[in-house]
Every structure is written in C-alpha cells, then in structure tokens.
Amino acid sequence: MEWLTTVDHKKIAVLYLVAGGMFFLIGGLEALLIRIQLMKPEFDFVPAHTFNELITMHGTTMIFLAAMPLIFALMNIAVPLQIGARDVAFPFVNALGFWMFFFGGLLLNLSWFLGGAPDAGWTAYAPLSGPDFGSNGVNFYVVGLQIAGLGTFIGGINMLATIVNMRAPGMSFMRMPMFVWTSFVTSIIILFCFPAITVGLVLLMFDRLFDANFFDVANGGNPVIYQHLFWIFGHPEVYILIIPAFGILSEVITTFSSKRLYGYSSMVFATVLIGFLSFMVWAHHMFTTGLGPVANSLFGVATMLIAVPTGIKIFNWIFTMWGGHIRFTTANLFAVAFIPTFVIGGVTGVMLASPPADFQYHDTYFVVAHFHYVIVGGLIFAVFAGLFYWWPKLFGRMLSETMGKWTFWLFFTGFHMTFFVQHFLGLMGMPRRVFTYLKGQGWDELNFISTIGAFLMAAGTIVFLVNIAVTARKPVGAPADPWDGRTLEWTIPSPPPEFNYAQIPLVRGLDALWVEKTEGNKEMVPSEPLGPIHLPSPTILPFLMSVGLFIAGFGFMYAGQHFDNGLAQALFNNYIVAGIGLALFFACMFIRSLFDDRGFHVEPEGLQEKGAKA
Amino acid sequence: MSAQAETVLKNVQLPEEPEKATLEGRNKILGFWFFLGGESVLFGSLFATYIALRNQNASGPTGAELFDLTMVAIATFLLLTSSMTSVLAVQAMHRHDVKNIKLWFAITVLLGLAFLGLEIYEFNNYAAEGHLFNSSAFASAFYTLVGFHGGHVLFGVVWIALLIGQLAKKGLTVVTAPKIYLAALYWHFVDLVWVFIFTVVYLMGKVG
C-alpha cells in the first residue's frame, strides 16, 4: 500500500526501476525467441504469425516500456538530488506519470492473453495496421501507448518545472551537472514530440474503432501522414533515449577520472544542439517513400549535421579521461565501452543518412545492427553504468564489483557478437522482419553467431539479477560518498532521508561538492536554517486515475465487438465500460482539486544545526 | 492545518500577485506553460493532417459548400469576447475583488456554452447534408480538428464553472489564486487555437 500511494521521488524511481526492469526482461525474452528462430535456415521454432507478434512487441516494449522508464528511474533518483531540491515540482504528477506508464504497458502486454499481440511492426505503419489488415492486437497498441505516452508527457513537464524552479541557491544553469542538463533537454524533447505520436495513434484509433478515413486511400485518406506523425515523434524519441545516456556518461567518467568534465560549456551547447536537430531529421526514415530528391537531400544533410555535436561530446569524454586518475569500476567499464560502441553506431548512422546508399540498406539487417549499436550499445550500456553508479545512493547497498565485472564482460562480448555480424548480414542482403531464410546464401554461420551472442547478453543480465538478489540481503551500509563524487547527491546519507536535504546547500561552483573538497571543507555550506520540512501527503489518486484510464481503454477497444454474454454485450457496446473508466478518472481529478493537499511537516530530529544564516 | 491557523492565513494580507506568492504557485504556472507548449504540437499535428486532407472529400460535400461564415463569425465573436472577460476576472483577482472574479468568470462560462451550442447546431446541419465523420478523409479530419477544440472548450467551461464554486467556498487565497490564473491561461490558449481554425478551416475552406 505504501508503494501504491507514494509521491516520494526516490520511491517512484524504484517503481520505475522495477517496472522498467520487468518489461526489459519480457522484451529480452522476446528477443531470445526471435534469435532462436533465426539461428538456422528454414527453422520452425515459432510460426510466422507469432514471429510478427514477437518483433512488434520486442521493439515496442524495449523502446516505450523498458528504455524510457529506466531513464525516468535514473532521472528520479538523481535530478532532484543533484540540484539540491527536497522533491520534484509536482510529486503528485510524478506518481501519476508512473502509474499511467505502468497501466498502459500492462494493457499492451495483456494482448498476448486476449486474442494475440499487435503484429504490424513496432512502427505500426498504416495501412498495415489499419482496420483492413491489422489484427485485433493493434488496438492494444494504439490504446496502451496513448495511456503510457500521456504518463511520459506529464513526467517530462514535471522534470522541466523541477529543474527550472527548484535549483538550490547558487546553482545557475551553467553550474548544473551534465546529467541534469541532459534530463532537461530530454524533457523538452518529450514535451514537443509526444503529442505528435498521440495524434498519430488517435487518428489510427479513429480509423480502427470509429470507421474514420485518415489512412483509407479509397475515401481520400493518406497513409504517409501516419509515417510523418510517427517519425516526427520517432526520431526525437531516439534522442530522448540517448541524450540522458550522454549525461550519465559525463557523470561517471568525470567521477572515475577524478577530473572535471573537459569542455563543460561546449557539452551543454552540443546537447542543446542535438536536441534541436533531432526535430529536423524525421524524414530520413522515409527516403524510400518517394518524397523526392530535394526533401531527401535536405533531410540527409540535416541528419549528418548531428555528427558534429556528437563528435564534440566524444572528444570531450576522451579529453576528460586523458591524464586523469582512472578507476575501472563496473560503472566506468560500461561508460568507457560506450564510447567506441557508440562511435560505430554513429558511423553507420552517417552511412544511412545518405539517401542513395539508404535505398540499398533500407529494411535490411544493416539497419537493425545500426540501431542496436546506438540503443543497446549506447543507452543500455549507460543505464548499466548509471545503475552501478547510483545504486548505493538509492538503496544504501553497494553492488558486488566482481559480479558486476562478469555482467560487463558477458554483456559486452555478447552484444558485439550479436550485432556486429548483422552489419554484414545486411550488406549481404538479409532483409529485416522475415521469420526465416533459405539455406546456402552465406547467412547461416553469421546468424548462428548472432544467436549465441544474444544468449551471452542474457547470461550477463542474469548475473546482474543475481547481484541484486545477493546484495539485497546485506544490511544497509553504503557510505554517503562511496566513489569520491563531485556532485551534490553525495553530500547526503545513502539512502537519503525522505526530505533529501535537512538544510538546502549553498552551491559555489560547478561540481559543487568538489569545490568544497578542494577547499578542504568536509561538507556543503547550508543556505537556510534548520527547521520543520514540509512534504506532500501520500495519495492513492494517481493509481486510481490510471486504473480509470485502463478500464476506459478496454471499454473503447471492445465497444465494437460481439460478446456471447448479453450483459457484457450491453456494457461494452453502449460505451458503459468506457464511460465508467473515464468517470473514475475525472472523479479523481475533481477530488484532487477540491481537497487541497496540506501535506505534513517533519522535524529533522537528531540533526545538528550547521550554523546557517537565514 | 487547524481551523484557527486557517483563519489566520485568510486574514493575512494577500500579496499583489497571489498566484505567484508560493513556490507551488510558480511551479504550477511554469508547468502549465510547458503543457501549453505540448498542446501546441498536438494542435499543430491536427492542423497539418487537416491541411493534407482538406480537399479529399471523396464523393461528399466540400468545405465551400458546407461552411456558413455568418454563423462561424458569431461563434468567433462569442469566444474572443470570453477571452476578454477572463482577463477581467484575472484583473479582479489582482484587486482581490472576489465578487468580480466570480462575475466575469460566470460570463466567460456562459459565452463558452453559447459557443458550444452554436457548434453543436453547426455539426447537426452538416450531418444533415451528408457530411458525416466517416464519409470522407476531409470529413474525418474536419470533425477531429474542430471536435478536439470543442472538447477543449467543454473542459474549460467545466473547469471554470467548478472554480467559481471553489471560490465561493474558500475565497481568494494563495492556493486558489494560481488555479484562477491557469484557467484563464488555458482559456486564452483555446481561443488562440480557434483563431487558427477560423482562418485555416473556414476562411481557407470558403476562399482557397
């Protein structure tokens, strides 16, 4: 119950971690099934239709339900602590964002048990996903992702308001840790790109459930509109995933090189520039739809431009390590391995950005290899680095370094084995999304190697889970500052008290804690006197609101279906179920606005006043 | 908070801009501006879809045949006036004049309701002429764009009406003030979107 009603950002981080981790395992299991099916030619491990469901759900789950929430988990752990805040700007909205994501993801995954999962690919291109071709599973896709997307959207607004309004005294924008900067830019991207996919999904839903004609060519519709809306969201989404990874990397590399980040302001500028350019390149996913040479060239050039700020970042990380006192902890191993891996992904990205070349690579395994290098070799490496780095702060327990290194080497080797060979498979002409292939095309060995690699990655993940299980049995005892850190989160105990900071610190420079350390101070100077701390009350409403949307989702999906049971038929076909769900949602909203939350006060007992001036 | 503390809070002199007096209020206002940024993309996408499909009327009626500019002009006039009355409500808030906040908000709600009434009447007329949601891509795009806006108007009307009730019960405090400010901000946004709908859908539909 405590977990259902919490509005504490650290507990919400744990919720995101558990839910995102669970979906990561589901998506990983789907990936293993895909790789087993492709292990040898003309294999019939899973039927073709199931294979379509598996690739659709693997992509959708990994992007929306694993990668995004894991990023939100890390943001929720680190951002309020790094800016010296007691909480986020809207604790209620924070909880609501989590529960909406969770119930949206749950709804999507229930499709496996309710007549089949979506099978139109993770992009769900119309008209393949439309009423004429798409299976019933696509309804789960359009409805589930709308609910989950709404949760992400409000989560992004919350982060933005937190970072702008809640920074500790002295923390100017140019003194914010890089992870806060990247969270800020990511949240801006979320803000401006999620509404686009919501519209795409709404239009698709209207076509499917209410007989609209947006993508129905016979009645004047145009399926390319869907592609535009999807990629106006979809390309920035890639940067939503990778920009926080850049931030984690900057934190981990500076800490474990014991040097300040090289070229901080150029890093900030590069981050903002990447965020801006991410909106200018969506049509490079559509070179082969026939937009014409001018549009293709413009979007090709815009795409290649992104390599410039990204290159700045890569060199800054290398210069940060240069001459530093480097410690190869597990977190830092993942961070260092990120750099060459991501560079490979970036190089293949520039190759794909050239329209004439793309006509060759399009829909082959080369593309699959490229985006897995960026997303797994980039984001997932960074998430591992971030988890090993911030785990002691969140849980007060250190993860085992020995097992951590096993995880790293298994995952790292497995990753390159799985995806490096796919570049060559793609160049040799193996198309993506096909469930099997014929013998004797030279694809057999490379596919086999790829599958073995996937199992090594799974083994690495299992070691990580064992690591969590083993260390969770140890007592809480991590020091406040286990890594000799540079930023504010390492000034408070691990795990942090509910109110984070008994006294909000005064920030006197970039890498606030490091500034104090170099001046010989053991702790931060407080900016306020010790006093009672105001915190928001826990509430069940975010959970209930999300349940309301969940019920409404089912109501709309099944409104047009025939039921043998007369009562069910009456309830669903007259939109009564949908109405009940929406009523629950709006009722909770009404209650929330009617009864203002007074919150409660905690006295930080046992804490000594540190002589602040009011 | 005890009842006594509450009375004390009420008697404390309200600051000139009570909506920005607390961190919570400032957070809400900033967060809401971000929210409106996202909403702009939402409507932008709907506009783009509409523009792409506005001549795809299959065998159904076209916009030029359907639209009655007189009625739409009246609706526009009602909605833009309601934007002004909501400004007057916020100005009354800055004077701490609860009675006039309620009055101007009530007029805003009435104008919003009148606008909605006209829209329903208009949609009914179109439906009678065979312009149904599923009759063509143009029709789907039209009802989706204008309907989304109508849904926003409805939400705003309910929101502001409930705020009037809350204001009657709790009076003007640093808690209720940000809500009043946000409702007015939302209302301006909804009106602004309508200006674009009037231009892109109705004027361009009639002339272009």
Tab-separated table of N, CA and C in Angstrom, chain A residues 89-90 153 157 160-161 164-166 191-192 195-196 199 202-203 206 210-214 219-222 225 229 586 589-590 593-594 596 598, chain B residues 6 23 26-28 30-31 34-35 37-38 41-42 45-46 49 52-53 56 58 133-137 140-141 144 148 155 162 166 170 175 179:
chain	number	residue	atom	x	y	z
A	89	ALA	N	8.933	19.194	-8.597
A	89	ALA	CA	7.960	20.293	-8.557
A	89	ALA	C	6.546	19.781	-8.310
A	90	PHE	N	6.190	18.667	-8.933
A	90	PHE	CA	4.830	18.133	-8.797
A	90	PHE	C	4.888	16.660	-8.394
A	153	PHE	N	4.601	12.133	-20.952
A	153	PHE	CA	4.455	13.559	-21.239
A	153	PHE	C	4.398	14.364	-19.939
A	157	ILE	N	7.048	17.225	-18.178
A	157	ILE	CA	6.714	18.562	-17.682
A	157	ILE	C	7.198	18.725	-16.246
A	160	LEU	N	10.911	19.336	-16.142
A	160	LEU	CA	11.252	20.686	-16.591
A	160	LEU	C	11.007	21.705	-15.494
A	161	ALA	N	9.809	21.655	-14.893
A	161	ALA	CA	9.487	22.632	-13.858
A	161	ALA	C	10.431	22.467	-12.674
A	164	VAL	N	13.865	24.018	-13.626
A	164	VAL	CA	13.872	25.476	-13.750
A	164	VAL	C	13.651	26.146	-12.392
A	165	ASN	N	12.725	25.616	-11.591
A	165	ASN	CA	12.283	26.348	-10.405
A	165	ASN	C	12.881	25.885	-9.085
A	166	MET	N	13.463	24.701	-9.022
A	166	MET	CA	13.769	24.129	-7.715
A	166	MET	C	15.268	24.002	-7.440
A	191	LEU	N	8.373	16.829	-24.349
A	191	LEU	CA	7.256	17.773	-24.368
A	191	LEU	C	6.776	18.035	-25.788
A	192	PHE	N	7.713	18.183	-26.720
A	192	PHE	CA	7.303	18.581	-28.069
A	192	PHE	C	7.104	17.405	-29.018
A	195	PRO	N	3.148	14.694	-28.118
A	195	PRO	CA	1.828	14.998	-28.685
A	195	PRO	C	1.687	14.545	-30.136
A	196	ALA	N	2.797	14.536	-30.899
A	196	ALA	CA	2.701	14.141	-32.306
A	196	ALA	C	2.317	12.676	-32.420
A	199	VAL	N	-1.302	12.144	-31.547
A	199	VAL	CA	-2.206	12.420	-32.664
A	199	VAL	C	-2.178	11.262	-33.655
A	202	VAL	N	-4.154	8.514	-32.198
A	202	VAL	CA	-5.588	8.837	-32.143
A	202	VAL	C	-6.201	8.654	-33.528
A	203	LEU	N	-5.503	9.145	-34.562
A	203	LEU	CA	-6.053	9.006	-35.911
A	203	LEU	C	-6.195	7.531	-36.281
A	206	PHE	N	-9.101	6.165	-34.461
A	206	PHE	CA	-10.365	6.570	-35.075
A	206	PHE	C	-10.639	5.730	-36.323
A	210	PHE	N	-13.651	3.769	-35.019
A	210	PHE	CA	-14.824	4.590	-35.352
A	210	PHE	C	-14.976	4.809	-36.847
A	211	ASP	N	-14.279	3.982	-37.652
A	211	ASP	CA	-14.569	3.999	-39.083
A	211	ASP	C	-14.196	5.324	-39.759
A	212	ALA	N	-13.165	6.011	-39.264
A	212	ALA	CA	-12.712	7.233	-39.928
A	212	ALA	C	-11.881	6.860	-41.164
A	213	ASN	N	-11.465	7.871	-41.950
A	213	ASN	CA	-10.814	7.592	-43.230
A	213	ASN	C	-9.442	8.217	-43.376
A	214	PHE	N	-8.741	8.448	-42.268
A	214	PHE	CA	-7.467	9.151	-42.383
A	214	PHE	C	-6.477	8.416	-43.276
A	219	ASN	N	-11.179	6.380	-49.586
A	219	ASN	CA	-12.018	7.518	-49.205
A	219	ASN	C	-11.226	8.810	-49.087
A	220	GLY	N	-10.069	8.856	-49.735
A	220	GLY	CA	-9.299	10.092	-49.745
A	220	GLY	C	-8.194	10.170	-48.702
A	221	GLY	N	-8.034	9.125	-47.890
A	221	GLY	CA	-7.009	9.163	-46.848
A	221	GLY	C	-5.604	9.005	-47.408
A	222	ASN	N	-4.607	9.199	-46.534
A	222	ASN	CA	-3.223	9.166	-46.989
A	222	ASN	C	-2.330	8.547	-45.911
A	225	ILE	N	0.770	10.249	-44.084
A	225	ILE	CA	0.580	11.143	-42.932
A	225	ILE	C	0.966	10.415	-41.644
A	229	LEU	N	3.767	11.657	-38.914
A	229	LEU	CA	3.483	11.870	-37.488
A	229	LEU	C	4.313	10.932	-36.636
A	586	PHE	N	-11.999	11.234	-14.141
A	586	PHE	CA	-12.345	12.636	-13.879
A	586	PHE	C	-12.783	12.850	-12.433
A	589	MET	N	-9.721	13.393	-10.504
A	589	MET	CA	-9.194	14.718	-10.813
A	589	MET	C	-9.965	15.775	-10.009
A	590	PHE	N	-11.276	15.593	-9.958
A	590	PHE	CA	-12.152	16.519	-9.241
A	590	PHE	C	-11.821	16.515	-7.748
A	593	SER	N	-8.698	18.347	-6.961
A	593	SER	CA	-8.727	19.806	-6.986
A	593	SER	C	-9.613	20.363	-5.878
A	594	LEU	N	-10.561	19.544	-5.404
A	594	LEU	CA	-11.467	20.036	-4.366
A	594	LEU	C	-10.780	20.083	-3.000
A	596	ASP	N	-7.530	20.450	-1.260
A	596	ASP	CA	-6.132	20.813	-1.420
A	596	ASP	C	-5.276	20.026	-0.433
A	598	ARG	N	-2.683	19.506	2.100
A	598	ARG	CA	-1.926	20.356	3.032
A	598	ARG	C	-0.546	19.804	3.289
B	6	GLU	N	-6.147	28.453	9.794
B	6	GLU	CA	-6.738	28.821	8.516
B	6	GLU	C	-7.268	30.255	8.544
B	23	LEU	N	5.982	28.978	-3.924
B	23	LEU	CA	6.759	28.189	-4.897
B	23	LEU	C	5.825	27.271	-5.670
B	26	ARG	N	4.171	29.187	-8.392
B	26	ARG	CA	5.103	29.457	-9.503
B	26	ARG	C	5.383	28.194	-10.307
B	27	ASN	N	5.516	27.053	-9.591
B	27	ASN	CA	5.703	25.783	-10.300
B	27	ASN	C	4.534	25.496	-11.221
B	28	LYS	N	3.323	25.722	-10.688
B	28	LYS	CA	2.132	25.409	-11.478
B	28	LYS	C	2.090	26.241	-12.741
B	30	LEU	N	4.570	27.747	-14.330
B	30	LEU	CA	5.622	27.340	-15.275
B	30	LEU	C	5.268	26.012	-15.946
B	31	GLY	N	4.848	25.048	-15.122
B	31	GLY	CA	4.481	23.742	-15.671
B	31	GLY	C	3.362	23.858	-16.680
B	34	PHE	N	4.579	24.960	-20.021
B	34	PHE	CA	5.156	23.814	-20.733
B	34	PHE	C	4.046	22.958	-21.334
B	35	PHE	N	3.017	22.725	-20.524
B	35	PHE	CA	1.890	21.925	-21.005
B	35	PHE	C	1.296	22.533	-22.273
B	37	GLY	N	2.814	24.330	-24.412
B	37	GLY	CA	3.763	24.064	-25.490
B	37	GLY	C	3.478	22.719	-26.142
B	38	GLY	N	3.252	21.706	-25.303
B	38	GLY	CA	2.916	20.385	-25.824
B	38	GLY	C	1.594	20.400	-26.575
B	41	VAL	N	1.836	21.473	-30.112
B	41	VAL	CA	2.253	20.431	-31.051
B	41	VAL	C	1.065	19.538	-31.393
B	42	LEU	N	0.246	19.255	-30.384
B	42	LEU	CA	-0.944	18.434	-30.622
B	42	LEU	C	-1.817	19.073	-31.694
B	45	SER	N	-0.163	19.175	-35.164
B	45	SER	CA	-0.274	17.917	-35.907
B	45	SER	C	-1.660	17.755	-36.511
B	46	LEU	N	-2.675	18.139	-35.738
B	46	LEU	CA	-4.040	18.021	-36.266
B	46	LEU	C	-4.255	18.980	-37.441
B	49	THR	N	-2.545	17.533	-40.508
B	49	THR	CA	-3.360	16.454	-41.069
B	49	THR	C	-4.544	17.031	-41.849
B	52	ALA	N	-3.499	18.522	-45.141
B	52	ALA	CA	-3.182	17.493	-46.136
B	52	ALA	C	-4.441	16.854	-46.714
B	53	LEU	N	-5.503	16.825	-45.921
B	53	LEU	CA	-6.687	16.065	-46.358
B	53	LEU	C	-7.875	16.950	-46.718
B	56	GLN	N	-9.738	16.184	-49.867
B	56	GLN	CA	-10.029	14.762	-50.124
B	56	GLN	C	-11.439	14.443	-49.654
B	58	ALA	N	-13.754	12.798	-51.162
B	58	ALA	CA	-14.362	11.628	-51.816
B	58	ALA	C	-15.596	12.095	-52.583
B	133	PHE	N	-18.835	11.855	-40.007
B	133	PHE	CA	-17.456	11.605	-39.577
B	133	PHE	C	-16.752	10.616	-40.497
B	134	ASN	N	-17.519	9.616	-40.979
B	134	ASN	CA	-16.861	8.575	-41.769
B	134	ASN	C	-17.135	8.703	-43.259
B	135	SER	N	-17.631	9.879	-43.729
B	135	SER	CA	-17.979	9.928	-45.149
B	135	SER	C	-16.783	10.217	-46.049
B	136	SER	N	-15.741	10.894	-45.547
B	136	SER	CA	-14.549	11.091	-46.373
B	136	SER	C	-13.372	11.433	-45.465
B	137	ALA	N	-12.177	11.443	-46.047
B	137	ALA	CA	-10.996	11.804	-45.254
B	137	ALA	C	-11.109	13.257	-44.792
B	140	SER	N	-13.435	13.314	-41.777
B	140	SER	CA	-12.791	12.796	-40.564
B	140	SER	C	-11.840	13.836	-39.991
B	141	ALA	N	-11.038	14.459	-40.888
B	141	ALA	CA	-10.052	15.435	-40.420
B	141	ALA	C	-10.752	16.667	-39.858
B	144	THR	N	-12.342	15.838	-36.465
B	144	THR	CA	-11.323	15.578	-35.449
B	144	THR	C	-10.700	16.886	-34.970
B	148	PHE	N	-11.746	18.281	-31.442
B	148	PHE	CA	-10.753	18.358	-30.372
B	148	PHE	C	-10.809	19.732	-29.714
B	155	PHE	N	-14.066	21.248	-21.673
B	155	PHE	CA	-13.259	21.042	-20.469
B	155	PHE	C	-13.061	22.370	-19.741
B	162	LEU	N	-16.426	25.033	-12.069
B	162	LEU	CA	-16.078	24.457	-10.768
B	162	LEU	C	-15.244	25.428	-9.943
B	166	GLN	N	-15.561	26.783	-6.114
B	166	GLN	CA	-14.492	26.710	-5.125
B	166	GLN	C	-14.199	28.091	-4.524
B	170	LYS	N	-14.070	28.849	-0.673
B	170	LYS	CA	-12.793	29.065	0.001
B	170	LYS	C	-12.278	30.491	-0.087
B	175	VAL	N	-3.678	29.560	-2.473
B	175	VAL	CA	-3.906	28.254	-3.089
B	175	VAL	C	-4.859	28.372	-4.270
B	179	LYS	N	-4.904	28.727	-9.474
B	179	LYS	CA	-5.896	27.999	-10.271
B	179	LYS	C	-6.659	28.954	-11.180
